[in-house]
Short mmCIF file of C-alpha atoms in Angstrom, two decimals:
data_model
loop_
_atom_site.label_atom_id
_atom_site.label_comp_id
_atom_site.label_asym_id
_atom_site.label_seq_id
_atom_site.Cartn_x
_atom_site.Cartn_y
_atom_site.Cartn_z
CA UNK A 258 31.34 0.95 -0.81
CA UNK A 259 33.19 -1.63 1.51
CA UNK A 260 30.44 -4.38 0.74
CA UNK A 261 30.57 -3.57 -2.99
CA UNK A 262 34.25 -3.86 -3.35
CA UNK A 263 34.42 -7.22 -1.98
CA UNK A 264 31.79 -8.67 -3.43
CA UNK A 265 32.72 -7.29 -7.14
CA UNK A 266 36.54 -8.41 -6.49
CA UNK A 267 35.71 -11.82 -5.49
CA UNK A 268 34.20 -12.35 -8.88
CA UNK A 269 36.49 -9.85 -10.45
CA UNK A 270 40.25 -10.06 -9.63
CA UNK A 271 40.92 -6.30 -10.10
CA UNK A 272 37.94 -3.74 -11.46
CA UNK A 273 38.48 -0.55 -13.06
CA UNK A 274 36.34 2.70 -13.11
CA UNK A 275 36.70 5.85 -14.07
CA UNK A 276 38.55 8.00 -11.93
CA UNK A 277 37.95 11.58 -13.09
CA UNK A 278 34.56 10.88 -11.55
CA UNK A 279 35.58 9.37 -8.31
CA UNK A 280 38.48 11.58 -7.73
CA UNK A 281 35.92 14.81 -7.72
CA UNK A 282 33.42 13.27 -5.47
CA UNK A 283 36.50 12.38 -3.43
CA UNK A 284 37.28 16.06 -3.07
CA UNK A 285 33.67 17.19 -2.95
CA UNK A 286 33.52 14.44 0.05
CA UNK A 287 36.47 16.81 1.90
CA UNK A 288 34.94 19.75 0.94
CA UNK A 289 32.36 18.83 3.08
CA UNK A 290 34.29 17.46 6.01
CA UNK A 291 35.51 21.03 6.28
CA UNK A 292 32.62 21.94 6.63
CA UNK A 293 32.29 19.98 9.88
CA UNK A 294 35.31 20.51 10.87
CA UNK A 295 35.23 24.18 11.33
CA UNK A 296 31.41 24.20 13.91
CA UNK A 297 33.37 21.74 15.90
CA UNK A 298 36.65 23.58 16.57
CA UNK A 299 34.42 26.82 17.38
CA UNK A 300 32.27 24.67 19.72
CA UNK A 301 35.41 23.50 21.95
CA UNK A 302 36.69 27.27 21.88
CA UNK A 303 35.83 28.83 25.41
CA UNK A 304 32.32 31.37 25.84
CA UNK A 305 30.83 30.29 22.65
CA UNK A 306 27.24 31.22 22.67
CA UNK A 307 24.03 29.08 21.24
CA UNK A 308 23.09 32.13 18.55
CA UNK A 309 26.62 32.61 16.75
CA UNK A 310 26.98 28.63 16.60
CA UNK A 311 23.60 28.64 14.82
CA UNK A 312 24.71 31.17 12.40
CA UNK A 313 27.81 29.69 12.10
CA UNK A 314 26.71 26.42 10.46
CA UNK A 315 23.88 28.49 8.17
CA UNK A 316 26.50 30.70 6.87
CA UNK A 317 28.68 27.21 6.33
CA UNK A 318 25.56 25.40 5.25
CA UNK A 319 25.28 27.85 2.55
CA UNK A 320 28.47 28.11 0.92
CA UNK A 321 28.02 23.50 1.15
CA UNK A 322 24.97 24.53 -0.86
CA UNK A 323 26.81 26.57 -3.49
CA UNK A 324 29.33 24.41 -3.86
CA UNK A 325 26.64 21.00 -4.57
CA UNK A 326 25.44 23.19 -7.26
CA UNK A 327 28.27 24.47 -8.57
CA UNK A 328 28.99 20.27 -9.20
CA UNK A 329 26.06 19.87 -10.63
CA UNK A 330 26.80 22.56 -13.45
CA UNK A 331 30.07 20.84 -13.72
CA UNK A 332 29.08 17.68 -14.34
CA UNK A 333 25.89 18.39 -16.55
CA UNK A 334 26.97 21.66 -18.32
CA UNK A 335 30.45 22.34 -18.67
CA UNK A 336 32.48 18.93 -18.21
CA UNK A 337 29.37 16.95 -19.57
CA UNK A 338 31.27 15.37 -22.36
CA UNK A 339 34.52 14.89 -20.25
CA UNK A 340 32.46 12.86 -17.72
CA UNK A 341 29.69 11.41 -19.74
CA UNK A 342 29.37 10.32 -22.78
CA UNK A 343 33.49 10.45 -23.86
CA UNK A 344 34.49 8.68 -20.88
CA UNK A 345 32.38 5.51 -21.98
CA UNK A 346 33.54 5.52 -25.56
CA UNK A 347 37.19 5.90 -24.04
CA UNK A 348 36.68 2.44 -22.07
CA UNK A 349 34.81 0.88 -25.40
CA UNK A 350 38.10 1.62 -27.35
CA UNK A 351 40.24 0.17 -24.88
CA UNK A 352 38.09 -3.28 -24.84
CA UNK A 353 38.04 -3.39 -28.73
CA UNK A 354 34.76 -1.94 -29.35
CA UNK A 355 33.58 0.45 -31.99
CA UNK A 356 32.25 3.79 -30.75
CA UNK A 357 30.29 4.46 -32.78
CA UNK A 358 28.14 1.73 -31.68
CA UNK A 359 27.96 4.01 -28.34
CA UNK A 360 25.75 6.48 -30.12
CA UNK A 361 23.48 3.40 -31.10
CA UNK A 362 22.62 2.23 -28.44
CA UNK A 363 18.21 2.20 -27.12
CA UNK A 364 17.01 1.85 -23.73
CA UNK A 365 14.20 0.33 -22.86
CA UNK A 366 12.75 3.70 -21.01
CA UNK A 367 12.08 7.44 -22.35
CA UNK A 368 13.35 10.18 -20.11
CA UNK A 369 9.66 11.00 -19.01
CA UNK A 370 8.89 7.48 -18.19
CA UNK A 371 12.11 6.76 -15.96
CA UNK A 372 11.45 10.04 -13.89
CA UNK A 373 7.92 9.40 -13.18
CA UNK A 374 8.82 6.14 -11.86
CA UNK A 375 11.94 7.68 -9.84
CA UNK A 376 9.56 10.23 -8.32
CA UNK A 377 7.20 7.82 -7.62
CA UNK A 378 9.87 5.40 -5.97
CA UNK A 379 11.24 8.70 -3.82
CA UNK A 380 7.35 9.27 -2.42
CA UNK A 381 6.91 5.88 -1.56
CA UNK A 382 10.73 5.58 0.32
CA UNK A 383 9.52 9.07 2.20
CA UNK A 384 6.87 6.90 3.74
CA UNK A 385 8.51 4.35 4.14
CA UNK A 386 11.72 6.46 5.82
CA UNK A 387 8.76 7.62 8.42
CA UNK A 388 8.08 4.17 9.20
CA UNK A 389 11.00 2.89 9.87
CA UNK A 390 12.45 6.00 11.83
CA UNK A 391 9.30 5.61 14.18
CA UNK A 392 10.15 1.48 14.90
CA UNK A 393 13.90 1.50 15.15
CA UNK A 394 13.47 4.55 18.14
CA UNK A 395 11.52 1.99 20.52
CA UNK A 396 13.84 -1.02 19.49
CA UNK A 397 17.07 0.40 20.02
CA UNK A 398 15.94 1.12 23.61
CA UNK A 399 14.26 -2.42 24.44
CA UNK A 400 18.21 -3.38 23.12
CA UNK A 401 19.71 -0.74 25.46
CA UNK A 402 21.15 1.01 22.35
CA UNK A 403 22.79 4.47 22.55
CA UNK A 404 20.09 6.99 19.92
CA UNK A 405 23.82 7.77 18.45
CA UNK A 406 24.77 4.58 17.72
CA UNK A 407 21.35 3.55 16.59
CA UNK A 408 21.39 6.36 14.35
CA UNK A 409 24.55 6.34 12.85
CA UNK A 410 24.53 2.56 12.35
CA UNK A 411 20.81 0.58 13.07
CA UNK A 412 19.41 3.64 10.76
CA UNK A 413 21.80 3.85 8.41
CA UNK A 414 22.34 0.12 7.60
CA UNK A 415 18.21 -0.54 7.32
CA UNK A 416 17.23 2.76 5.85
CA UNK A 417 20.07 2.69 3.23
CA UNK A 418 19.64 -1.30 2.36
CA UNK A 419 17.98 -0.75 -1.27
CA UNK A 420 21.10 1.02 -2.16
CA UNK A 421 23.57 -1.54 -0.39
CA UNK A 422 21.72 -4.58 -2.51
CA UNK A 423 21.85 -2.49 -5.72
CA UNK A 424 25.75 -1.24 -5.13
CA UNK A 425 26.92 -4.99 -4.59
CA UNK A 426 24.57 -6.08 -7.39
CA UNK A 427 26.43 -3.57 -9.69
CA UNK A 428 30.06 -4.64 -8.19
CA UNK A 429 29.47 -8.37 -8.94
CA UNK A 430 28.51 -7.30 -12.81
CA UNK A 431 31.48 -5.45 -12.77
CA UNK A 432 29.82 -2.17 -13.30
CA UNK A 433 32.15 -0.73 -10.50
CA UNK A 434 31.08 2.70 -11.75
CA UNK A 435 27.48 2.16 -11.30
CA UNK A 436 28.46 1.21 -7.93
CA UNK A 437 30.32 4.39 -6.58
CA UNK A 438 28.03 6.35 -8.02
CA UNK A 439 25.69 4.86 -5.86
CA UNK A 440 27.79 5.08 -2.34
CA UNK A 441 30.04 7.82 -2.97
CA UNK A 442 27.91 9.88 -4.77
CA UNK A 443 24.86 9.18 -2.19
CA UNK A 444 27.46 10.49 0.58
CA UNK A 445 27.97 13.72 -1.73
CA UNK A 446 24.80 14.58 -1.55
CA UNK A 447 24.26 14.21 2.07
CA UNK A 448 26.79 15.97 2.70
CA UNK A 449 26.78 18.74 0.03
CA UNK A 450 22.71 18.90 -0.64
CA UNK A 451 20.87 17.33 2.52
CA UNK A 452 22.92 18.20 5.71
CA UNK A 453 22.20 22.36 4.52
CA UNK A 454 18.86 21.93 3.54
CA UNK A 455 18.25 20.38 7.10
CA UNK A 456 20.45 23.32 8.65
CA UNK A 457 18.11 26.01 6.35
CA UNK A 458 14.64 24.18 7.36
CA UNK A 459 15.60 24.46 11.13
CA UNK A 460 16.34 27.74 10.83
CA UNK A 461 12.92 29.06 8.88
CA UNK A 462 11.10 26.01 11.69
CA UNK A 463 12.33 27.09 14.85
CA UNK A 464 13.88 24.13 15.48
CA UNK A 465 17.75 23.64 16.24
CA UNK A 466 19.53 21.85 13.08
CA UNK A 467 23.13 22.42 12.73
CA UNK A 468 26.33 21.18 11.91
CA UNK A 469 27.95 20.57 15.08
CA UNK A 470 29.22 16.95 15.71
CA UNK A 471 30.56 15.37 18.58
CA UNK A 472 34.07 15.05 18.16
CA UNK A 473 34.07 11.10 17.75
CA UNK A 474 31.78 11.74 15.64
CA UNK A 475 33.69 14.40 13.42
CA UNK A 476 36.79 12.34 13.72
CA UNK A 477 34.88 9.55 12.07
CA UNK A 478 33.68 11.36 9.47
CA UNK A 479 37.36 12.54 8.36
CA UNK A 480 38.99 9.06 8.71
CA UNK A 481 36.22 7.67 6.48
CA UNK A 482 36.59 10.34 3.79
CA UNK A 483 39.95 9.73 4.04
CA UNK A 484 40.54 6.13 3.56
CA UNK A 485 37.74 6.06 1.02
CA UNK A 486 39.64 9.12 -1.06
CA UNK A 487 42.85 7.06 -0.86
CA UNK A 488 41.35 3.73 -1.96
CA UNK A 489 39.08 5.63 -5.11
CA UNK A 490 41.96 7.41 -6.10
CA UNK A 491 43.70 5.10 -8.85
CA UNK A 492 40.57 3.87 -10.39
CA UNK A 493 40.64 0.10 -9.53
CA UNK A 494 39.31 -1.88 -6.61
CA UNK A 495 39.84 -5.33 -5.60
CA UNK A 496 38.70 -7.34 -2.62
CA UNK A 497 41.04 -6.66 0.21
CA UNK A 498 40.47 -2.77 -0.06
CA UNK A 499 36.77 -3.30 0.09
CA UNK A 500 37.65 -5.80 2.97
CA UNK A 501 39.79 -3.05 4.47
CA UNK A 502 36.42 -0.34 3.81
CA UNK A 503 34.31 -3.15 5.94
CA UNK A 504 36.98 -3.49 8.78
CA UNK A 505 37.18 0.57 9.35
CA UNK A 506 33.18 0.40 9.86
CA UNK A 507 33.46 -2.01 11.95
CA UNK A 508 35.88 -0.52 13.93
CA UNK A 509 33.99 2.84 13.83
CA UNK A 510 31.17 0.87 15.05
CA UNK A 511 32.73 -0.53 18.11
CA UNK A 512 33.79 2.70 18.78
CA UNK A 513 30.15 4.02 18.97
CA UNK A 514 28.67 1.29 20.83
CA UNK A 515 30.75 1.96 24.01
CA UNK A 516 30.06 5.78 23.28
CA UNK A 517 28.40 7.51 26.94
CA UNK A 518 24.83 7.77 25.77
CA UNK A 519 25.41 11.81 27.43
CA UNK A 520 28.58 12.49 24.79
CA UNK A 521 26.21 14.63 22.69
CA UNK A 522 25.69 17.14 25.44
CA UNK A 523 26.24 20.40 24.59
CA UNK A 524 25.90 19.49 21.08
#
């Protein structure tokens, strides 16, 4: 979001977009930091055992879950023309155009066509996400990288780099909506859709998945939300806040670099 900022308010001096949108995946986005709040404050209470924790994050997994899809009936069902189609027509108005020329409009692919090539796009990635998971594991070491800090940063900033190019793409054709839709909706659904269905497949596998976080990294995740929450808030973006976006990940990233590579003991 940082990248996309700057590089959109470099060309443009101040970009709009609409808020309505932003300001609920702003919410949504502390929603979910509740959600990792709450595991973390039980963890650091004294004689906490390994089978409540695990039920605690399913139980919160689960209402994360509900809440993703309560959104998604929001957006698509009841609030559809709030946040769809009357939104645009509301920012043709305001730059002189007809709306009726809204409901004119053709695109160059049918609904079936653009979904078979989006499923098609998320197989290929899937592969791809294997890949890459299995070659940044023996590089970070040869580095003498922490696996948290490779995670949360080497993995992130590769394995998220198709959106990063398309976000700051968007930005620079000032099509700043486009562009949060892509960051700050992406971190919605981590949060909100991904993180539970992880917690529910380690559950039904055996395996231990939960939502438990380090408290460095929990405190990251709120300052993050925060600052992005604040700067999404009014609608416009310029340079210096996405400037501002890029320092705070930097700083976060210093931060995890000097992280003890044993921090996520008892984790």
């Amino acid at each position: 979001l940082g990248a996309s900022m700057f590089a959109g308010g470099l060309k443009v001096k101040t970009q709009g977009f609409d808020s309505r949108v932003a300001r609920m995946n702003g919410a949504l986005l502390v929603l979910a930091s509740f959600g990792l709040i709450i595991p973390a404050i039980y963890q650091m209470s004294p004689a906490v055992g390994d089978d409540p924790r695990r039920h605690l994050s399913l139980e919160i997994a689960a209402i994360l879950f509900l809440v993703y899809l309560s959104s998604l009936v929001f957006t698509l069902v009841t609030h559809k023309a709030l946040l769809g189609k009357a939104g645009v027509k509301a920012e043709k108005k305001e730059a002189g155009e007809s709306a009726a020329e809204d409901d004119a409009v053709e695109f160059g692919w049918s609904r079936n066509k653009a979904l078979a090539i989006l499923a098609a796009v998320t197989i290929a990635l899937a592969f791809m996400s294997e890949i890459l998971t299995g070659a940044v594991d023996p590089a970070a070491k040869s580095m003498g990288l922490t696996p948290l800090f490779a995670g949360v940063f080497l993995l992130a900033v590769v394995g998220n780099a198709s959106e990063l190019i398309n976000a700051v793409r968007f930005a620079r054709a000032d099509k700043m909506d486009l562009a949060i839709g892509i960051t700050v909706g992406a971190s919605t659904q981590v949060a909100l859709l991904v993180a539970p269905i992880l917690v529910f497949a380690g559950y039904f596998l055996g395996q231990d998945m939960n939502l438990l976080f380090t408290p460095y990294e929990m405190w990251a995740v709120i300052l993050a939300v925060f600052i992005t929450r604040t700067l999404i808030y009014d609608g416009e973006s310029t340079w210096l806040e996405g400037l501002m976006l890029i320092a705070i990940y930097f700083m976060l990233g210093i931060g995890f670099f000097h992280l003890p590579a044993d921090v996520a003991k008892g984790f």
